[in-house]
CSV table of C-alpha atoms in Angstrom, one decimal:
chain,number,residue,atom,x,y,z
K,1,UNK,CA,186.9,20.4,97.9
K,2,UNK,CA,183.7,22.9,98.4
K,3,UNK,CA,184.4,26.3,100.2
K,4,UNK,CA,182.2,25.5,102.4
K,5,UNK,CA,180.9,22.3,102.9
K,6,UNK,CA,178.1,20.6,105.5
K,7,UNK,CA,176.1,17.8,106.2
K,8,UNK,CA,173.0,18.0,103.9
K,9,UNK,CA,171.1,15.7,106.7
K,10,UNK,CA,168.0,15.1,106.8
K,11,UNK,CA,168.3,15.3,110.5
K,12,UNK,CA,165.2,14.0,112.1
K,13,UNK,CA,165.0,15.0,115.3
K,14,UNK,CA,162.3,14.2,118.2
K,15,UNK,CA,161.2,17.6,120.0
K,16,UNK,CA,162.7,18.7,123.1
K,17,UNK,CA,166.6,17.1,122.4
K,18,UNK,CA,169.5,18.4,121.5
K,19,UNK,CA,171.1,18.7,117.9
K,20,UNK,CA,174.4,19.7,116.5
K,21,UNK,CA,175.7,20.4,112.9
K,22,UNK,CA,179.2,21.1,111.6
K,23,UNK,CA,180.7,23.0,108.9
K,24,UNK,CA,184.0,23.0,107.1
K,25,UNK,CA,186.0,25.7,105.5
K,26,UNK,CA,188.7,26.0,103.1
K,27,UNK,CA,190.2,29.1,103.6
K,28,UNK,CA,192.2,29.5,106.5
K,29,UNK,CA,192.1,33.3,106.1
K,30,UNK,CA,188.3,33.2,106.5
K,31,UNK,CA,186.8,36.5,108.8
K,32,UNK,CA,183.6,36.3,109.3
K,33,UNK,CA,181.1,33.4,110.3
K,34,UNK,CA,177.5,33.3,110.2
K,35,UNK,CA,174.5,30.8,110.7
K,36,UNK,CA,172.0,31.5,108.6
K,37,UNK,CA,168.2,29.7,108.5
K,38,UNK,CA,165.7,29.6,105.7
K,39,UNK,CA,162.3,28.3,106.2
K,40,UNK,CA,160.4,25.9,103.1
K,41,UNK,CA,160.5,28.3,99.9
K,42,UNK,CA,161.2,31.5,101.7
K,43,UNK,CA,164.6,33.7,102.3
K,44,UNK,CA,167.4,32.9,104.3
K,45,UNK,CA,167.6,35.1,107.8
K,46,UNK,CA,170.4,35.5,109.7
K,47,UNK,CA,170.6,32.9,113.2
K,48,UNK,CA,173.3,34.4,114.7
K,49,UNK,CA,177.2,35.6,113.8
K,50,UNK,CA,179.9,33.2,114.7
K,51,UNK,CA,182.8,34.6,117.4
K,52,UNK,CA,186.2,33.3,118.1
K,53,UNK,CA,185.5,32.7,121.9
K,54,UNK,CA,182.0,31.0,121.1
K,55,UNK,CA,178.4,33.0,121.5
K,56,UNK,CA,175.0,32.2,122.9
K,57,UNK,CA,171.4,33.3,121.9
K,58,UNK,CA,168.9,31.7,124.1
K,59,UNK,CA,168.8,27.9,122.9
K,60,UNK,CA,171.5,28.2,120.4
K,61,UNK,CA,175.2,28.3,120.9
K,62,UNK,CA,177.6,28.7,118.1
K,63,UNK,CA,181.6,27.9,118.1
K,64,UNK,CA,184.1,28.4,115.9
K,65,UNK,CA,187.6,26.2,115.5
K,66,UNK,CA,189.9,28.1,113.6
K,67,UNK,CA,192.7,25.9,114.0
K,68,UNK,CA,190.6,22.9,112.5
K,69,UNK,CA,188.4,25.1,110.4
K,70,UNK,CA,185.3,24.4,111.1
K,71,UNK,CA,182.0,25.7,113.1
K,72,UNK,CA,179.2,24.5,114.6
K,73,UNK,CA,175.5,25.1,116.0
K,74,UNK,CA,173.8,23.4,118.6
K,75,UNK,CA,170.4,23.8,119.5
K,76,UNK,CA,168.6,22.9,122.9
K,77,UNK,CA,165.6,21.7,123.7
K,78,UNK,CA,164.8,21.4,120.2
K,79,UNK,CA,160.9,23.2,119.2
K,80,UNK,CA,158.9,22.2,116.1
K,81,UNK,CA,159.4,25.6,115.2
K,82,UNK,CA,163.2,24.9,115.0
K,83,UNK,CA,162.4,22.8,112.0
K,84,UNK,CA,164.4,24.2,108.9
K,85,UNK,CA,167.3,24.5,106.2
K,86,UNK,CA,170.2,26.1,108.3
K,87,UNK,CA,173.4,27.6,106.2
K,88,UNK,CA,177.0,27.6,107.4
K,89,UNK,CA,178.0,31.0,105.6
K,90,UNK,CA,181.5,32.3,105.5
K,91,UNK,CA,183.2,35.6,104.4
K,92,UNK,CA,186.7,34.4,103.4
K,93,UNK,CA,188.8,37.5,103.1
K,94,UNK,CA,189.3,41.3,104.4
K,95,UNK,CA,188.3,43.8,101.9
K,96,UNK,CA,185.9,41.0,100.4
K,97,UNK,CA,182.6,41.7,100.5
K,98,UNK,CA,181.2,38.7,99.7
K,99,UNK,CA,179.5,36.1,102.0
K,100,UNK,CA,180.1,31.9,100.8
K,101,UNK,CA,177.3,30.0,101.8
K,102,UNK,CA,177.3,26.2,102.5
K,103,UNK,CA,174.2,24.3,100.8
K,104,UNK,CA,172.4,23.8,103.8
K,105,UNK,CA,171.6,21.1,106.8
K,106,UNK,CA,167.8,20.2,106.6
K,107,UNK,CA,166.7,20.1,110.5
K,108,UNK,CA,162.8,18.3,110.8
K,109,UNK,CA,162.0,18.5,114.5
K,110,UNK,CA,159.1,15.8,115.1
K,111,UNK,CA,156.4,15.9,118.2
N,1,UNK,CA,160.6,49.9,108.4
N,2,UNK,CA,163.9,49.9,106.5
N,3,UNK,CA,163.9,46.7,104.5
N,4,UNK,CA,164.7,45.2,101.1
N,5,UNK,CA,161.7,44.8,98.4
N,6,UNK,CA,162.2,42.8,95.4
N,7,UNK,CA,158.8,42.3,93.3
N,8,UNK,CA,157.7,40.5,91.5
N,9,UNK,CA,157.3,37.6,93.8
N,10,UNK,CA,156.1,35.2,90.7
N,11,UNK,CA,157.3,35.9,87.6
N,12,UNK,CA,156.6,33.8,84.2
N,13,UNK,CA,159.1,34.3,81.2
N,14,UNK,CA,158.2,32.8,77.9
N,15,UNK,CA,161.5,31.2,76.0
N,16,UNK,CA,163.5,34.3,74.2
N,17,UNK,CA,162.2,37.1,76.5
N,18,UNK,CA,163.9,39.1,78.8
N,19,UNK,CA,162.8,40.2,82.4
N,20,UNK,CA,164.0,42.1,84.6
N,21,UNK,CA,163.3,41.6,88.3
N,22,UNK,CA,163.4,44.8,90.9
N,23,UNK,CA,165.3,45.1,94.4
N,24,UNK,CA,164.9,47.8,96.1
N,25,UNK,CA,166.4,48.8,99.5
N,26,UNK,CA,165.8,51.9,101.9
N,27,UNK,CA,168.5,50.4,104.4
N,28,UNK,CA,171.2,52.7,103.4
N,29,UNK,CA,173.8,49.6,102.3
N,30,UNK,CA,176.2,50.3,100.2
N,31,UNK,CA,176.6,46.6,98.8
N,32,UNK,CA,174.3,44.8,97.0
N,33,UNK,CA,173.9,41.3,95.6
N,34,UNK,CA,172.2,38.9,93.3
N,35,UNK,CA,171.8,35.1,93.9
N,36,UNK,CA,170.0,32.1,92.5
N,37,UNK,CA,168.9,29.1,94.0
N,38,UNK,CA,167.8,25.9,92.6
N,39,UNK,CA,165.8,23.2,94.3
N,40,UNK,CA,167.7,21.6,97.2
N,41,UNK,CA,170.7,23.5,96.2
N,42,UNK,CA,172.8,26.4,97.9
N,43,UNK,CA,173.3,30.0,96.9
N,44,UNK,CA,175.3,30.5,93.5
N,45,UNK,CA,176.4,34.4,93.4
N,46,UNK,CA,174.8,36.1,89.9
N,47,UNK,CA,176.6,39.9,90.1
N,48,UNK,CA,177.2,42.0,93.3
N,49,UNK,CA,177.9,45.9,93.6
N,50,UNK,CA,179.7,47.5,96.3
N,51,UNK,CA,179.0,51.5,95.5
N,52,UNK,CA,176.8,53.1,93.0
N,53,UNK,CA,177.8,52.9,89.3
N,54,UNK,CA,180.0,49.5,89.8
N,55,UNK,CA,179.5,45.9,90.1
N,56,UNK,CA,181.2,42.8,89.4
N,57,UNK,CA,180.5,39.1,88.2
N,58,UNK,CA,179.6,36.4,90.7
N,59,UNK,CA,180.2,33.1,89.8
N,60,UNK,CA,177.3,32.5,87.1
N,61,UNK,CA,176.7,35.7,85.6
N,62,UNK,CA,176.2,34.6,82.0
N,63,UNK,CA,173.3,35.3,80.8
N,64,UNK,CA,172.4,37.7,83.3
N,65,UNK,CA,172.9,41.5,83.5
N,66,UNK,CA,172.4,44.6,86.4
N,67,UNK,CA,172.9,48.4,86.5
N,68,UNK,CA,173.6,49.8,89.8
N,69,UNK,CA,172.7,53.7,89.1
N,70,UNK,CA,170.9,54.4,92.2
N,71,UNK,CA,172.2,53.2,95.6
N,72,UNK,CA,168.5,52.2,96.8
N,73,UNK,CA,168.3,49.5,93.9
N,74,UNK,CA,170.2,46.8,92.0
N,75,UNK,CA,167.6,45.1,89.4
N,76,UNK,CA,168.4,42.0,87.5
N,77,UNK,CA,168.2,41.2,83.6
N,78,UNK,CA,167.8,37.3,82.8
N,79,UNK,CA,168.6,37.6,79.3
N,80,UNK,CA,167.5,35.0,76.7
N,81,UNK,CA,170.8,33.8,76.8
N,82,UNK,CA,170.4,32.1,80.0
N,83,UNK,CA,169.5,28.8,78.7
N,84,UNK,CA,168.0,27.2,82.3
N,85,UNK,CA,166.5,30.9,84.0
N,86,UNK,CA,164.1,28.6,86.1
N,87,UNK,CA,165.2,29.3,89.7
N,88,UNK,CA,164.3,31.1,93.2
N,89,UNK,CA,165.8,34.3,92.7
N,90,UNK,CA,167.3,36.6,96.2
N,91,UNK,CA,168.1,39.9,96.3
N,92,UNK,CA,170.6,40.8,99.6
N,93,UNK,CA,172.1,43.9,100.9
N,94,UNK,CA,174.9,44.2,103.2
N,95,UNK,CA,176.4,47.7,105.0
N,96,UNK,CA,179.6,45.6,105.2
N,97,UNK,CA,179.6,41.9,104.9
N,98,UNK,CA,181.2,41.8,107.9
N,99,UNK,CA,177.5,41.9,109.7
N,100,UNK,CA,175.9,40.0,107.1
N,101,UNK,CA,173.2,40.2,104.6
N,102,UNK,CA,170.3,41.2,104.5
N,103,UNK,CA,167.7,39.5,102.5
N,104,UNK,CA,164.5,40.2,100.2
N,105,UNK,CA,161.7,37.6,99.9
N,106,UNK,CA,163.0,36.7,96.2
N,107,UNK,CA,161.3,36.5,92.4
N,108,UNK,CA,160.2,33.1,91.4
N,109,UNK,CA,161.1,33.0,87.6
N,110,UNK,CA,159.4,30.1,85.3
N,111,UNK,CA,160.3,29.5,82.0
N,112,UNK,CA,156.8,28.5,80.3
C-alpha cells in the first residue's frame, strides 16, 4: 500500500461546479497535512495546510479524518484557473522532517 | 524577496558526465531537500539536510550526491552512475516541515 495514495483523475470538470478529491494515509501517527498544487511543468506551491477541525480559504475547504485516515479538498465554484495537478502531502512523524507527497489528482476545469 | 533559486533551469548532460545543479536559499531554513520528478509521476526524495554539515539519503540517492557546507545552499551531483538522470529536478526548503516547503522552479536535466 502507498503512503499516500489518491485518485490520479483526470477530473474534467465544467466551470463554475463543485469538485472534491480524497487522499489516503498509512500512518496513523501522521502530523501534518498539506495540499499542495503544481501548474503544467512548473513547481508545486503550497494550497493550504490541513487542520484537525477543518479550514477555509476562500473557495477551498480542506478536512481531515484522522480516524479513517484520510483528507480531502473541495473547491467551489470551480475557475479555469483552478485547472491543475493538486498533491495530498503528508509529514508522518514528530521530529521528521520530511514531507510524503501523493502522485497527484489532475483537475481540467472546462468553459 | 526571500526565496529559493536553483539555476540552471535547462540543463543537458552528455552520457558519463557529471553535473551539478545549484539551490540556493536566502529564507533562513534550516532544512533542505532534493527531489526528482518523472513525467506523470510524484515526488521521489534524492538526499535532504537538516543543519549545515549533515544530510541524509532519501529514498533514491544512488547515483546522486550533495554537500551541505553553507546553510544558504544545498547543490546536487548526478553522477554518471545514475543510469536514467533524465528528470524535472526540485529543490525545497523548509524552517520546520511542520509549515511546509518551500519550493525552487527546478533544473531540467537531459541526458543527450
Amino acid at each position: 500500500r502507498k503512503e499516500v495514495e489518491q485518485d490520479p483523475g483526470p477530473f474534467n470538470v465544467p466551470e463554475g461546479a463543485t469538485v472534491a478529491f480524497n487522499c489516503t494515509y498509512s500512518n496513523s501517527a501522521s502530523q501534518s497535512f498539506f495540499w499542495y498544487r503544481q501548474d503544467c511543468r512548473k513547481e508545486p506551491k503550497l494550497l493550504m495546510s490541513v487542520y484537525s477541525s477543518g479550514n477555509e480559504d476562500g473557495r477551498f475547504t480542506a478536512q481531515l479524518n484522522r480516524a479513517s485516515q484520510y483528507i480531502s479538498l473541495l473547491i467551489r465554484d470551480s475557475k479555469l484557473s483552478d485547472s491543475a495537478t493538486y498533491l495530498c502531502v503528508v509529514r508522518f512523524n514528530f521530529g521528521n522532517e520530511k514531507l510524503t507527497f501523493g502522485t497527484g489528482t489532475r483537475l481540467t476545469i472546462i468553459p | 524577496d526571500g526565496g529559493i533559486t536553483q539555476s540552471p533551469k535547462y540543463l543537458f548532460r552528455k552520457e558519463g558526465q557529471n553535473v551539478t545543479l545549484s539551490c540556493e536559499q536566502n529564507l533562513n531554513h534550516d532544512a533542505m531537500y532534493w527531489y526528482r520528478q518523472d513525467p506523470g509521476q510524484g515526488l521521489r526524495l534524492i538526499y535532504y539536510s537538516q543543519i549545515v554539515n549533515d544530510f541524509q539519503k532519501g529514498d533514491i540517492a544512488e547515483g546522486y550526491s550533495v554537500s551541505r557546507e553553507k546553510k544558504e545552499s544545498f547543490p546536487l551531483t548526478v553522477t554518471s552512475a545514475q543510469k536514467n538522470p533524465t528528470a524535472f529536478y526540485l529543490c525545497a526548503s523548509a524552517r520546520t516541515a511542520n509549515y511546509g516547503y518551500t519550493f525552487g522552479s527546478g533544473t531540467r536535466l537531459t541526458v543527450v
